[in-house]
mmCIF file with all atom_site columns, C-alpha atoms in Angstrom:
data_model
loop_
_atom_site.group_PDB
_atom_site.id
_atom_site.type_symbol
_atom_site.label_atom_id
_atom_site.label_alt_id
_atom_site.label_comp_id
_atom_site.label_asym_id
_atom_site.label_entity_id
_atom_site.label_seq_id
_atom_site.pdbx_PDB_ins_code
_atom_site.Cartn_x
_atom_site.Cartn_y
_atom_site.Cartn_z
_atom_site.occupancy
_atom_site.B_iso_or_equiv
_atom_site.pdbx_formal_charge
_atom_site.auth_seq_id
_atom_site.auth_comp_id
_atom_site.auth_asym_id
_atom_site.auth_atom_id
_atom_site.pdbx_PDB_model_num
ATOM 1   C CA . UNK A 1 1   ? -5.711 -115.029 -48.188 1.00 0.00 ? 1   UNK A CA 1
ATOM 2   C CA . UNK A 1 2   ? -2.078 -114.492 -49.047 1.00 0.00 ? 2   UNK A CA 1
ATOM 3   C CA . UNK A 1 3   ? 0.737  -112.492 -47.501 1.00 0.00 ? 3   UNK A CA 1
ATOM 4   C CA . UNK A 1 4   ? 0.427  -110.714 -44.190 1.00 0.00 ? 4   UNK A CA 1
ATOM 5   C CA . UNK A 1 5   ? -2.945 -109.504 -42.947 1.00 0.00 ? 5   UNK A CA 1
ATOM 6   C CA . UNK A 1 6   ? -3.727 -107.159 -40.081 1.00 0.00 ? 6   UNK A CA 1
ATOM 7   C CA . UNK A 1 7   ? -6.951 -106.377 -38.268 1.00 0.00 ? 7   UNK A CA 1
ATOM 8   C CA . UNK A 1 8   ? -8.448 -103.996 -37.591 1.00 0.00 ? 8   UNK A CA 1
ATOM 9   C CA . UNK A 1 9   ? -7.248 -101.561 -40.249 1.00 0.00 ? 9   UNK A CA 1
ATOM 10  C CA . UNK A 1 10  ? -8.371 -98.578  -38.175 1.00 0.00 ? 10  UNK A CA 1
ATOM 11  C CA . UNK A 1 11  ? -8.818 -98.248  -34.430 1.00 0.00 ? 11  UNK A CA 1
ATOM 12  C CA . UNK A 1 12  ? -9.844 -95.317  -32.268 1.00 0.00 ? 12  UNK A CA 1
ATOM 13  C CA . UNK A 1 13  ? -9.550 -95.781  -28.531 1.00 0.00 ? 13  UNK A CA 1
ATOM 14  C CA . UNK A 1 14  ? -9.594 -93.791  -25.347 1.00 0.00 ? 14  UNK A CA 1
ATOM 15  C CA . UNK A 1 15  ? -6.713 -93.746  -22.936 1.00 0.00 ? 15  UNK A CA 1
ATOM 16  C CA . UNK A 1 16  ? -8.458 -96.108  -20.525 1.00 0.00 ? 16  UNK A CA 1
ATOM 17  C CA . UNK A 1 17  ? -9.483 -98.715  -23.104 1.00 0.00 ? 17  UNK A CA 1
ATOM 18  C CA . UNK A 1 18  ? -7.964 -102.123 -23.698 1.00 0.00 ? 18  UNK A CA 1
ATOM 19  C CA . UNK A 1 19  ? -7.728 -103.341 -27.273 1.00 0.00 ? 19  UNK A CA 1
ATOM 20  C CA . UNK A 1 20  ? -5.693 -105.786 -29.327 1.00 0.00 ? 20  UNK A CA 1
ATOM 21  C CA . UNK A 1 21  ? -4.161 -105.687 -32.776 1.00 0.00 ? 21  UNK A CA 1
ATOM 22  C CA . UNK A 1 22  ? -3.969 -108.910 -34.730 1.00 0.00 ? 22  UNK A CA 1
ATOM 23  C CA . UNK A 1 23  ? -1.514 -109.997 -37.394 1.00 0.00 ? 23  UNK A CA 1
ATOM 24  C CA . UNK A 1 24  ? -1.603 -113.203 -39.407 1.00 0.00 ? 24  UNK A CA 1
ATOM 25  C CA . UNK A 1 25  ? 0.948  -114.379 -41.950 1.00 0.00 ? 25  UNK A CA 1
ATOM 26  C CA . UNK A 1 26  ? 0.169  -116.917 -44.659 1.00 0.00 ? 26  UNK A CA 1
ATOM 27  C CA . UNK A 1 27  ? 3.749  -117.278 -45.937 1.00 0.00 ? 27  UNK A CA 1
ATOM 28  C CA . UNK A 1 28  ? 4.979  -120.143 -43.780 1.00 0.00 ? 28  UNK A CA 1
ATOM 29  C CA . UNK A 1 29  ? 7.482  -117.873 -42.053 1.00 0.00 ? 29  UNK A CA 1
ATOM 30  C CA . UNK A 1 30  ? 8.923  -118.426 -38.590 1.00 0.00 ? 30  UNK A CA 1
ATOM 31  C CA . UNK A 1 31  ? 9.691  -114.865 -37.485 1.00 0.00 ? 31  UNK A CA 1
ATOM 32  C CA . UNK A 1 32  ? 7.294  -111.968 -36.899 1.00 0.00 ? 32  UNK A CA 1
ATOM 33  C CA . UNK A 1 33  ? 7.786  -108.316 -36.082 1.00 0.00 ? 33  UNK A CA 1
ATOM 34  C CA . UNK A 1 34  ? 5.891  -105.279 -34.799 1.00 0.00 ? 34  UNK A CA 1
ATOM 35  C CA . UNK A 1 35  ? 6.875  -101.827 -36.038 1.00 0.00 ? 35  UNK A CA 1
ATOM 36  C CA . UNK A 1 36  ? 5.559  -98.380  -35.180 1.00 0.00 ? 36  UNK A CA 1
ATOM 37  C CA . UNK A 1 37  ? 5.382  -95.770  -37.924 1.00 0.00 ? 37  UNK A CA 1
ATOM 38  C CA . UNK A 1 38  ? 4.870  -92.207  -36.725 1.00 0.00 ? 38  UNK A CA 1
ATOM 39  C CA . UNK A 1 39  ? 4.732  -89.133  -38.886 1.00 0.00 ? 39  UNK A CA 1
ATOM 40  C CA . UNK A 1 40  ? 8.140  -87.733  -39.796 1.00 0.00 ? 40  UNK A CA 1
ATOM 41  C CA . UNK A 1 41  ? 10.040 -90.485  -37.973 1.00 0.00 ? 41  UNK A CA 1
ATOM 42  C CA . UNK A 1 42  ? 11.771 -93.604  -39.226 1.00 0.00 ? 42  UNK A CA 1
ATOM 43  C CA . UNK A 1 43  ? 10.047 -96.915  -38.670 1.00 0.00 ? 43  UNK A CA 1
ATOM 44  C CA . UNK A 1 44  ? 10.674 -98.088  -35.131 1.00 0.00 ? 44  UNK A CA 1
ATOM 45  C CA . UNK A 1 45  ? 11.123 -101.777 -34.437 1.00 0.00 ? 45  UNK A CA 1
ATOM 46  C CA . UNK A 1 46  ? 9.136  -102.721 -31.345 1.00 0.00 ? 46  UNK A CA 1
ATOM 47  C CA . UNK A 1 47  ? 9.271  -106.503 -30.975 1.00 0.00 ? 47  UNK A CA 1
ATOM 48  C CA . UNK A 1 48  ? 10.692 -109.519 -32.768 1.00 0.00 ? 48  UNK A CA 1
ATOM 49  C CA . UNK A 1 49  ? 9.485  -113.071 -32.353 1.00 0.00 ? 49  UNK A CA 1
ATOM 50  C CA . UNK A 1 50  ? 11.384 -116.045 -33.722 1.00 0.00 ? 50  UNK A CA 1
ATOM 51  C CA . UNK A 1 51  ? 9.884  -119.499 -33.428 1.00 0.00 ? 51  UNK A CA 1
ATOM 52  C CA . UNK A 1 52  ? 7.296  -118.013 -31.064 1.00 0.00 ? 52  UNK A CA 1
ATOM 53  C CA . UNK A 1 53  ? 9.894  -116.694 -28.636 1.00 0.00 ? 53  UNK A CA 1
ATOM 54  C CA . UNK A 1 54  ? 10.455 -112.984 -28.146 1.00 0.00 ? 54  UNK A CA 1
ATOM 55  C CA . UNK A 1 55  ? 14.010 -112.277 -29.185 1.00 0.00 ? 55  UNK A CA 1
ATOM 56  C CA . UNK A 1 56  ? 13.956 -108.504 -29.188 1.00 0.00 ? 56  UNK A CA 1
ATOM 57  C CA . UNK A 1 57  ? 12.147 -105.825 -27.227 1.00 0.00 ? 57  UNK A CA 1
ATOM 58  C CA . UNK A 1 58  ? 13.317 -102.333 -28.020 1.00 0.00 ? 58  UNK A CA 1
ATOM 59  C CA . UNK A 1 59  ? 12.535 -100.555 -24.763 1.00 0.00 ? 59  UNK A CA 1
ATOM 60  C CA . UNK A 1 60  ? 8.850  -100.471 -25.522 1.00 0.00 ? 60  UNK A CA 1
ATOM 61  C CA . UNK A 1 61  ? 6.604  -99.219  -22.692 1.00 0.00 ? 61  UNK A CA 1
ATOM 62  C CA . UNK A 1 62  ? 4.748  -101.927 -20.809 1.00 0.00 ? 62  UNK A CA 1
ATOM 63  C CA . UNK A 1 63  ? 1.395  -100.572 -22.000 1.00 0.00 ? 63  UNK A CA 1
ATOM 64  C CA . UNK A 1 64  ? 2.232  -102.512 -25.203 1.00 0.00 ? 64  UNK A CA 1
ATOM 65  C CA . UNK A 1 65  ? 2.165  -106.255 -24.648 1.00 0.00 ? 65  UNK A CA 1
ATOM 66  C CA . UNK A 1 66  ? 2.915  -108.649 -27.516 1.00 0.00 ? 66  UNK A CA 1
ATOM 67  C CA . UNK A 1 67  ? 1.760  -112.232 -27.795 1.00 0.00 ? 67  UNK A CA 1
ATOM 68  C CA . UNK A 1 68  ? 2.769  -114.877 -30.315 1.00 0.00 ? 68  UNK A CA 1
ATOM 69  C CA . UNK A 1 69  ? 0.682  -118.040 -29.787 1.00 0.00 ? 69  UNK A CA 1
ATOM 70  C CA . UNK A 1 70  ? 2.052  -119.751 -32.912 1.00 0.00 ? 70  UNK A CA 1
ATOM 71  C CA . UNK A 1 71  ? 4.248  -118.957 -35.877 1.00 0.00 ? 71  UNK A CA 1
ATOM 72  C CA . UNK A 1 72  ? 1.345  -117.630 -37.953 1.00 0.00 ? 72  UNK A CA 1
ATOM 73  C CA . UNK A 1 73  ? -0.221 -115.216 -35.471 1.00 0.00 ? 73  UNK A CA 1
ATOM 74  C CA . UNK A 1 74  ? 1.015  -112.178 -33.607 1.00 0.00 ? 74  UNK A CA 1
ATOM 75  C CA . UNK A 1 75  ? -0.957 -109.894 -31.319 1.00 0.00 ? 75  UNK A CA 1
ATOM 76  C CA . UNK A 1 76  ? -0.267 -106.532 -29.776 1.00 0.00 ? 76  UNK A CA 1
ATOM 77  C CA . UNK A 1 77  ? -2.318 -105.916 -26.657 1.00 0.00 ? 77  UNK A CA 1
ATOM 78  C CA . UNK A 1 78  ? -2.855 -102.266 -25.800 1.00 0.00 ? 78  UNK A CA 1
ATOM 79  C CA . UNK A 1 79  ? -3.897 -100.717 -22.493 1.00 0.00 ? 79  UNK A CA 1
ATOM 80  C CA . UNK A 1 80  ? -3.848 -97.226  -20.985 1.00 0.00 ? 80  UNK A CA 1
ATOM 81  C CA . UNK A 1 81  ? -2.262 -95.738  -24.072 1.00 0.00 ? 81  UNK A CA 1
ATOM 82  C CA . UNK A 1 82  ? -1.231 -92.114  -24.494 1.00 0.00 ? 82  UNK A CA 1
ATOM 83  C CA . UNK A 1 83  ? -2.098 -89.778  -27.370 1.00 0.00 ? 83  UNK A CA 1
ATOM 84  C CA . UNK A 1 84  ? 1.531  -89.946  -28.546 1.00 0.00 ? 84  UNK A CA 1
ATOM 85  C CA . UNK A 1 85  ? 0.994  -93.655  -29.208 1.00 0.00 ? 85  UNK A CA 1
ATOM 86  C CA . UNK A 1 86  ? -1.192 -92.734  -32.166 1.00 0.00 ? 86  UNK A CA 1
ATOM 87  C CA . UNK A 1 87  ? 0.555  -94.131  -35.231 1.00 0.00 ? 87  UNK A CA 1
ATOM 88  C CA . UNK A 1 88  ? 0.460  -96.779  -37.921 1.00 0.00 ? 88  UNK A CA 1
ATOM 89  C CA . UNK A 1 89  ? 1.399  -100.161 -36.479 1.00 0.00 ? 89  UNK A CA 1
ATOM 90  C CA . UNK A 1 90  ? 2.916  -102.510 -39.001 1.00 0.00 ? 90  UNK A CA 1
ATOM 91  C CA . UNK A 1 91  ? 3.402  -106.222 -38.715 1.00 0.00 ? 91  UNK A CA 1
ATOM 92  C CA . UNK A 1 92  ? 5.989  -108.093 -40.758 1.00 0.00 ? 92  UNK A CA 1
ATOM 93  C CA . UNK A 1 93  ? 7.147  -111.666 -41.138 1.00 0.00 ? 93  UNK A CA 1
ATOM 94  C CA . UNK A 1 94  ? 10.230 -113.400 -42.494 1.00 0.00 ? 94  UNK A CA 1
ATOM 95  C CA . UNK A 1 95  ? 11.838 -116.802 -42.805 1.00 0.00 ? 95  UNK A CA 1
ATOM 96  C CA . UNK A 1 96  ? 14.869 -116.918 -40.535 1.00 0.00 ? 96  UNK A CA 1
ATOM 97  C CA . UNK A 1 97  ? 17.405 -119.725 -40.645 1.00 0.00 ? 97  UNK A CA 1
ATOM 98  C CA . UNK A 1 98  ? 18.817 -121.692 -43.533 1.00 0.00 ? 98  UNK A CA 1
ATOM 99  C CA . UNK A 1 99  ? 19.446 -118.678 -45.751 1.00 0.00 ? 99  UNK A CA 1
ATOM 100 C CA . UNK A 1 100 ? 21.853 -115.806 -45.368 1.00 0.00 ? 100 UNK A CA 1
ATOM 101 C CA . UNK A 1 101 ? 19.159 -113.257 -45.021 1.00 0.00 ? 101 UNK A CA 1
ATOM 102 C CA . UNK A 1 102 ? 15.509 -113.031 -44.187 1.00 0.00 ? 102 UNK A CA 1
ATOM 103 C CA . UNK A 1 103 ? 13.481 -110.626 -46.244 1.00 0.00 ? 103 UNK A CA 1
ATOM 104 C CA . UNK A 1 104 ? 10.666 -109.048 -44.285 1.00 0.00 ? 104 UNK A CA 1
ATOM 105 C CA . UNK A 1 105 ? 7.185  -108.854 -45.760 1.00 0.00 ? 105 UNK A CA 1
ATOM 106 C CA . UNK A 1 106 ? 4.777  -106.320 -44.323 1.00 0.00 ? 106 UNK A CA 1
ATOM 107 C CA . UNK A 1 107 ? 1.067  -106.193 -43.669 1.00 0.00 ? 107 UNK A CA 1
ATOM 108 C CA . UNK A 1 108 ? -1.122 -103.177 -44.481 1.00 0.00 ? 108 UNK A CA 1
ATOM 109 C CA . UNK A 1 109 ? -0.963 -101.809 -40.946 1.00 0.00 ? 109 UNK A CA 1
ATOM 110 C CA . UNK A 1 110 ? -3.431 -100.699 -38.295 1.00 0.00 ? 110 UNK A CA 1
ATOM 111 C CA . UNK A 1 111 ? -3.989 -96.950  -38.043 1.00 0.00 ? 111 UNK A CA 1
ATOM 112 C CA . UNK A 1 112 ? -4.363 -96.299  -34.298 1.00 0.00 ? 112 UNK A CA 1
ATOM 113 C CA . UNK A 1 113 ? -5.732 -93.074  -32.869 1.00 0.00 ? 113 UNK A CA 1
ATOM 114 C CA . UNK A 1 114 ? -5.663 -92.540  -29.111 1.00 0.00 ? 114 UNK A CA 1
ATOM 115 C CA . UNK A 1 115 ? -7.998 -89.842  -27.848 1.00 0.00 ? 115 UNK A CA 1
ATOM 116 C CA . UNK B 2 1   ? 25.302 -96.894  -34.379 1.00 0.00 ? 1   UNK B CA 1
ATOM 117 C CA . UNK B 2 2   ? 23.864 -97.724  -37.743 1.00 0.00 ? 2   UNK B CA 1
ATOM 118 C CA . UNK B 2 3   ? 22.125 -95.076  -39.766 1.00 0.00 ? 3   UNK B CA 1
ATOM 119 C CA . UNK B 2 4   ? 20.354 -94.809  -43.060 1.00 0.00 ? 4   UNK B CA 1
ATOM 120 C CA . UNK B 2 5   ? 20.059 -91.422  -44.705 1.00 0.00 ? 5   UNK B CA 1
ATOM 121 C CA . UNK B 2 6   ? 17.609 -90.618  -47.423 1.00 0.00 ? 6   UNK B CA 1
ATOM 122 C CA . UNK B 2 7   ? 18.829 -87.290  -48.630 1.00 0.00 ? 7   UNK B CA 1
ATOM 123 C CA . UNK B 2 8   ? 15.569 -86.009  -50.068 1.00 0.00 ? 8   UNK B CA 1
ATOM 124 C CA . UNK B 2 9   ? 12.349 -85.996  -48.097 1.00 0.00 ? 9   UNK B CA 1
ATOM 125 C CA . UNK B 2 10  ? 10.325 -85.034  -51.176 1.00 0.00 ? 10  UNK B CA 1
ATOM 126 C CA . UNK B 2 11  ? 10.969 -85.512  -54.878 1.00 0.00 ? 11  UNK B CA 1
ATOM 127 C CA . UNK B 2 12  ? 8.503  -84.001  -57.359 1.00 0.00 ? 12  UNK B CA 1
ATOM 128 C CA . UNK B 2 13  ? 8.855  -85.097  -60.966 1.00 0.00 ? 13  UNK B CA 1
ATOM 129 C CA . UNK B 2 14  ? 6.825  -84.989  -64.153 1.00 0.00 ? 14  UNK B CA 1
ATOM 130 C CA . UNK B 2 15  ? 5.427  -88.121  -65.733 1.00 0.00 ? 15  UNK B CA 1
ATOM 131 C CA . UNK B 2 16  ? 7.821  -89.983  -68.057 1.00 0.00 ? 16  UNK B CA 1
ATOM 132 C CA . UNK B 2 17  ? 10.842 -88.205  -66.576 1.00 0.00 ? 17  UNK B CA 1
ATOM 133 C CA . UNK B 2 18  ? 13.669 -90.181  -64.970 1.00 0.00 ? 18  UNK B CA 1
ATOM 134 C CA . UNK B 2 19  ? 14.036 -90.213  -61.206 1.00 0.00 ? 19  UNK B CA 1
ATOM 135 C CA . UNK B 2 20  ? 16.708 -91.071  -58.655 1.00 0.00 ? 20  UNK B CA 1
ATOM 136 C CA . UNK B 2 21  ? 16.023 -91.470  -54.959 1.00 0.00 ? 21  UNK B CA 1
ATOM 137 C CA . UNK B 2 22  ? 19.163 -91.354  -52.898 1.00 0.00 ? 22  UNK B CA 1
ATOM 138 C CA . UNK B 2 23  ? 20.125 -93.542  -49.964 1.00 0.00 ? 23  UNK B CA 1
ATOM 139 C CA . UNK B 2 24  ? 23.349 -93.624  -47.976 1.00 0.00 ? 24  UNK B CA 1
ATOM 140 C CA . UNK B 2 25  ? 24.163 -95.783  -44.988 1.00 0.00 ? 25  UNK B CA 1
ATOM 141 C CA . UNK B 2 26  ? 26.826 -96.043  -42.358 1.00 0.00 ? 26  UNK B CA 1
ATOM 142 C CA . UNK B 2 27  ? 28.120 -99.432  -41.311 1.00 0.00 ? 27  UNK B CA 1
ATOM 143 C CA . UNK B 2 28  ? 31.442 -101.012 -40.508 1.00 0.00 ? 28  UNK B CA 1
ATOM 144 C CA . UNK B 2 29  ? 30.265 -104.486 -41.468 1.00 0.00 ? 29  UNK B CA 1
ATOM 145 C CA . UNK B 2 30  ? 28.764 -105.980 -44.585 1.00 0.00 ? 30  UNK B CA 1
ATOM 146 C CA . UNK B 2 31  ? 25.143 -105.131 -45.184 1.00 0.00 ? 31  UNK B CA 1
ATOM 147 C CA . UNK B 2 32  ? 22.096 -106.240 -47.047 1.00 0.00 ? 32  UNK B CA 1
ATOM 148 C CA . UNK B 2 33  ? 20.101 -103.447 -48.636 1.00 0.00 ? 33  UNK B CA 1
ATOM 149 C CA . UNK B 2 34  ? 16.430 -103.045 -49.412 1.00 0.00 ? 34  UNK B CA 1
ATOM 150 C CA . UNK B 2 35  ? 14.025 -100.584 -50.955 1.00 0.00 ? 35  UNK B CA 1
ATOM 151 C CA . UNK B 2 36  ? 10.382 -100.658 -49.935 1.00 0.00 ? 36  UNK B CA 1
ATOM 152 C CA . UNK B 2 37  ? 7.454  -98.646  -51.317 1.00 0.00 ? 37  UNK B CA 1
ATOM 153 C CA . UNK B 2 38  ? 4.415  -97.543  -49.350 1.00 0.00 ? 38  UNK B CA 1
ATOM 154 C CA . UNK B 2 39  ? 1.287  -96.441  -51.178 1.00 0.00 ? 39  UNK B CA 1
ATOM 155 C CA . UNK B 2 40  ? -1.273 -94.351  -49.269 1.00 0.00 ? 40  UNK B CA 1
ATOM 156 C CA . UNK B 2 41  ? -3.038 -96.269  -46.517 1.00 0.00 ? 41  UNK B CA 1
ATOM 157 C CA . UNK B 2 42  ? -1.043 -99.397  -47.197 1.00 0.00 ? 42  UNK B CA 1
ATOM 158 C CA . UNK B 2 43  ? 1.867  -101.284 -45.696 1.00 0.00 ? 43  UNK B CA 1
ATOM 159 C CA . UNK B 2 44  ? 5.367  -101.566 -47.103 1.00 0.00 ? 44  UNK B CA 1
ATOM 160 C CA . UNK B 2 45  ? 5.932  -103.536 -50.284 1.00 0.00 ? 45  UNK B CA 1
ATOM 161 C CA . UNK B 2 46  ? 9.367  -104.848 -51.207 1.00 0.00 ? 46  UNK B CA 1
ATOM 162 C CA . UNK B 2 47  ? 10.683 -103.223 -54.385 1.00 0.00 ? 47  UNK B CA 1
ATOM 163 C CA . UNK B 2 48  ? 14.110 -104.813 -54.579 1.00 0.00 ? 48  UNK B CA 1
ATOM 164 C CA . UNK B 2 49  ? 17.009 -106.030 -52.494 1.00 0.00 ? 49  UNK B CA 1
ATOM 165 C CA . UNK B 2 50  ? 20.762 -106.424 -52.690 1.00 0.00 ? 50  UNK B CA 1
ATOM 166 C CA . UNK B 2 51  ? 22.212 -109.469 -50.959 1.00 0.00 ? 51  UNK B CA 1
ATOM 167 C CA . UNK B 2 52  ? 25.389 -110.189 -52.940 1.00 0.00 ? 52  UNK B CA 1
ATOM 168 C CA . UNK B 2 53  ? 26.698 -110.518 -56.479 1.00 0.00 ? 53  UNK B CA 1
ATOM 169 C CA . UNK B 2 54  ? 25.942 -107.965 -59.158 1.00 0.00 ? 54  UNK B CA 1
ATOM 170 C CA . UNK B 2 55  ? 25.796 -104.466 -57.771 1.00 0.00 ? 55  UNK B CA 1
ATOM 171 C CA . UNK B 2 56  ? 22.965 -103.515 -60.127 1.00 0.00 ? 56  UNK B CA 1
ATOM 172 C CA . UNK B 2 57  ? 19.689 -104.891 -58.856 1.00 0.00 ? 57  UNK B CA 1
ATOM 173 C CA . UNK B 2 58  ? 16.427 -104.877 -60.757 1.00 0.00 ? 58  UNK B CA 1
ATOM 174 C CA . UNK B 2 59  ? 13.108 -104.823 -58.975 1.00 0.00 ? 59  UNK B CA 1
ATOM 175 C CA . UNK B 2 60  ? 9.422  -104.601 -59.652 1.00 0.00 ? 60  UNK B CA 1
ATOM 176 C CA . UNK B 2 61  ? 7.646  -101.816 -61.532 1.00 0.00 ? 61  UNK B CA 1
ATOM 177 C CA . UNK B 2 62  ? 10.742 -100.983 -63.592 1.00 0.00 ? 62  UNK B CA 1
ATOM 178 C CA . UNK B 2 63  ? 12.869 -99.811  -60.663 1.00 0.00 ? 63  UNK B CA 1
ATOM 179 C CA . UNK B 2 64  ? 16.531 -100.616 -60.224 1.00 0.00 ? 64  UNK B CA 1
ATOM 180 C CA . UNK B 2 65  ? 19.195 -99.753  -57.694 1.00 0.00 ? 65  UNK B CA 1
ATOM 181 C CA . UNK B 2 66  ? 22.960 -99.806  -57.641 1.00 0.00 ? 66  UNK B CA 1
ATOM 182 C CA . UNK B 2 67  ? 25.052 -100.762 -54.643 1.00 0.00 ? 67  UNK B CA 1
ATOM 183 C CA . UNK B 2 68  ? 28.201 -98.691  -54.331 1.00 0.00 ? 68  UNK B CA 1
ATOM 184 C CA . UNK B 2 69  ? 30.322 -99.995  -51.500 1.00 0.00 ? 69  UNK B CA 1
ATOM 185 C CA . UNK B 2 70  ? 32.961 -97.273  -51.648 1.00 0.00 ? 70  UNK B CA 1
ATOM 186 C CA . UNK B 2 71  ? 30.329 -94.554  -51.389 1.00 0.00 ? 71  UNK B CA 1
ATOM 187 C CA . UNK B 2 72  ? 28.080 -96.593  -49.064 1.00 0.00 ? 72  UNK B CA 1
ATOM 188 C CA . UNK B 2 73  ? 25.137 -95.788  -51.269 1.00 0.00 ? 73  UNK B CA 1
ATOM 189 C CA . UNK B 2 74  ? 22.177 -97.649  -52.704 1.00 0.00 ? 74  UNK B CA 1
ATOM 190 C CA . UNK B 2 75  ? 20.334 -95.194  -54.932 1.00 0.00 ? 75  UNK B CA 1
ATOM 191 C CA . UNK B 2 76  ? 17.022 -96.134  -56.522 1.00 0.00 ? 76  UNK B CA 1
ATOM 192 C CA . UNK B 2 77  ? 16.337 -95.216  -60.139 1.00 0.00 ? 77  UNK B CA 1
ATOM 193 C CA . UNK B 2 78  ? 13.638 -95.441  -62.750 1.00 0.00 ? 78  UNK B CA 1
ATOM 194 C CA . UNK B 2 79  ? 14.150 -94.202  -66.327 1.00 0.00 ? 79  UNK B CA 1
ATOM 195 C CA . UNK B 2 80  ? 10.544 -93.111  -66.860 1.00 0.00 ? 80  UNK B CA 1
ATOM 196 C CA . UNK B 2 81  ? 8.052  -92.674  -64.044 1.00 0.00 ? 81  UNK B CA 1
ATOM 197 C CA . UNK B 2 82  ? 4.308  -93.024  -64.114 1.00 0.00 ? 82  UNK B CA 1
ATOM 198 C CA . UNK B 2 83  ? 1.687  -91.272  -62.026 1.00 0.00 ? 83  UNK B CA 1
ATOM 199 C CA . UNK B 2 84  ? 1.037  -94.585  -60.266 1.00 0.00 ? 84  UNK B CA 1
ATOM 200 C CA . UNK B 2 85  ? 4.603  -94.438  -58.881 1.00 0.00 ? 85  UNK B CA 1
ATOM 201 C CA . UNK B 2 86  ? 3.504  -91.670  -56.517 1.00 0.00 ? 86  UNK B CA 1
ATOM 202 C CA . UNK B 2 87  ? 4.234  -93.113  -53.074 1.00 0.00 ? 87  UNK B CA 1
ATOM 203 C CA . UNK B 2 88  ? 6.695  -93.024  -50.208 1.00 0.00 ? 88  UNK B CA 1
ATOM 204 C CA . UNK B 2 89  ? 9.906  -94.954  -50.668 1.00 0.00 ? 89  UNK B CA 1
ATOM 205 C CA . UNK B 2 90  ? 11.993 -96.354  -47.836 1.00 0.00 ? 90  UNK B CA 1
ATOM 206 C CA . UNK B 2 91  ? 15.574 -97.513  -47.904 1.00 0.00 ? 91  UNK B CA 1
ATOM 207 C CA . UNK B 2 92  ? 16.534 -100.132 -45.314 1.00 0.00 ? 92  UNK B CA 1
ATOM 208 C CA . UNK B 2 93  ? 19.730 -101.834 -44.222 1.00 0.00 ? 93  UNK B CA 1
ATOM 209 C CA . UNK B 2 94  ? 20.336 -105.104 -42.442 1.00 0.00 ? 94  UNK B CA 1
ATOM 210 C CA . UNK B 2 95  ? 23.728 -105.951 -40.996 1.00 0.00 ? 95  UNK B CA 1
ATOM 211 C CA . UNK B 2 96  ? 25.463 -109.172 -41.990 1.00 0.00 ? 96  UNK B CA 1
ATOM 212 C CA . UNK B 2 97  ? 26.494 -110.511 -38.623 1.00 0.00 ? 97  UNK B CA 1
ATOM 213 C CA . UNK B 2 98  ? 26.207 -114.185 -39.446 1.00 0.00 ? 98  UNK B CA 1
ATOM 214 C CA . UNK B 2 99  ? 22.771 -114.522 -37.930 1.00 0.00 ? 99  UNK B CA 1
ATOM 215 C CA . UNK B 2 100 ? 19.885 -115.138 -40.235 1.00 0.00 ? 100 UNK B CA 1
ATOM 216 C CA . UNK B 2 101 ? 17.592 -113.020 -38.100 1.00 0.00 ? 101 UNK B CA 1
ATOM 217 C CA . UNK B 2 102 ? 18.446 -109.363 -37.990 1.00 0.00 ? 102 UNK B CA 1
ATOM 218 C CA . UNK B 2 103 ? 16.792 -106.050 -37.566 1.00 0.00 ? 103 UNK B CA 1
ATOM 219 C CA . UNK B 2 104 ? 16.221 -103.611 -40.385 1.00 0.00 ? 104 UNK B CA 1
ATOM 220 C CA . UNK B 2 105 ? 17.313 -99.997  -40.059 1.00 0.00 ? 105 UNK B CA 1
ATOM 221 C CA . UNK B 2 106 ? 15.080 -97.695  -42.053 1.00 0.00 ? 106 UNK B CA 1
ATOM 222 C CA . UNK B 2 107 ? 15.583 -94.250  -43.514 1.00 0.00 ? 107 UNK B CA 1
ATOM 223 C CA . UNK B 2 108 ? 12.984 -91.546  -42.976 1.00 0.00 ? 108 UNK B CA 1
ATOM 224 C CA . UNK B 2 109 ? 11.488 -92.055  -46.402 1.00 0.00 ? 109 UNK B CA 1
ATOM 225 C CA . UNK B 2 110 ? 11.252 -90.071  -49.631 1.00 0.00 ? 110 UNK B CA 1
ATOM 226 C CA . UNK B 2 111 ? 7.878  -88.956  -50.910 1.00 0.00 ? 111 UNK B CA 1
ATOM 227 C CA . UNK B 2 112 ? 7.875  -89.275  -54.708 1.00 0.00 ? 112 UNK B CA 1
ATOM 228 C CA . UNK B 2 113 ? 5.138  -87.263  -56.382 1.00 0.00 ? 113 UNK B CA 1
ATOM 229 C CA . UNK B 2 114 ? 4.632  -87.688  -60.111 1.00 0.00 ? 114 UNK B CA 1
ATOM 230 C CA . UNK B 2 115 ? 2.779  -84.881  -61.877 1.00 0.00 ? 115 UNK B CA 1
ATOM 231 C CA . UNK B 2 116 ? 0.990  -85.205  -65.234 1.00 0.00 ? 116 UNK B CA 1
#
């Protein structure tokens, strides 16, 4: 596979469930990102990982818990979510360091519905 | 605070007509600029980017954009659209603060609909 892949593509969960979103990048990048895309709102950056360390956490509620076990994989663990957390969750990766800018490449997203 | 404004939330256009999607940003420092496209049920795909050099940038699918520093704009254009160009288009800005890792600020998106 090439690029950035995300699984599952669709997820429906109740407010008491625990689930995880998975992202894998096949581009040899060293930085990974989670974004939330809600209807009628700009993309919201949630977390940034660089070299497997979390470098940014934009005041995301603790019911979202990221994990980056290596530079190719990124997870978003979900528990006790609220209906307003329903959205498209996008993963992205980039190559940081050595160049003036790091272009972000996105996966197809996971459409999450919280009942 | 940084902001990216996409002036039109929806742009309807007939096939083979030209189109311009507008993007303005506010920043007191140098920026890098990007346009992404999102087709239904898909993620964001990079269309083009401005890092430095020529202010006219050419991207994929026949799109181009022009960086205008004095007007803080980065409008996207295509001389003749196709029905397959129907999608949502996002303008994004990254600040040049010397770090090679920086967050993107996105606009709210412009839905381009091409009619036959």
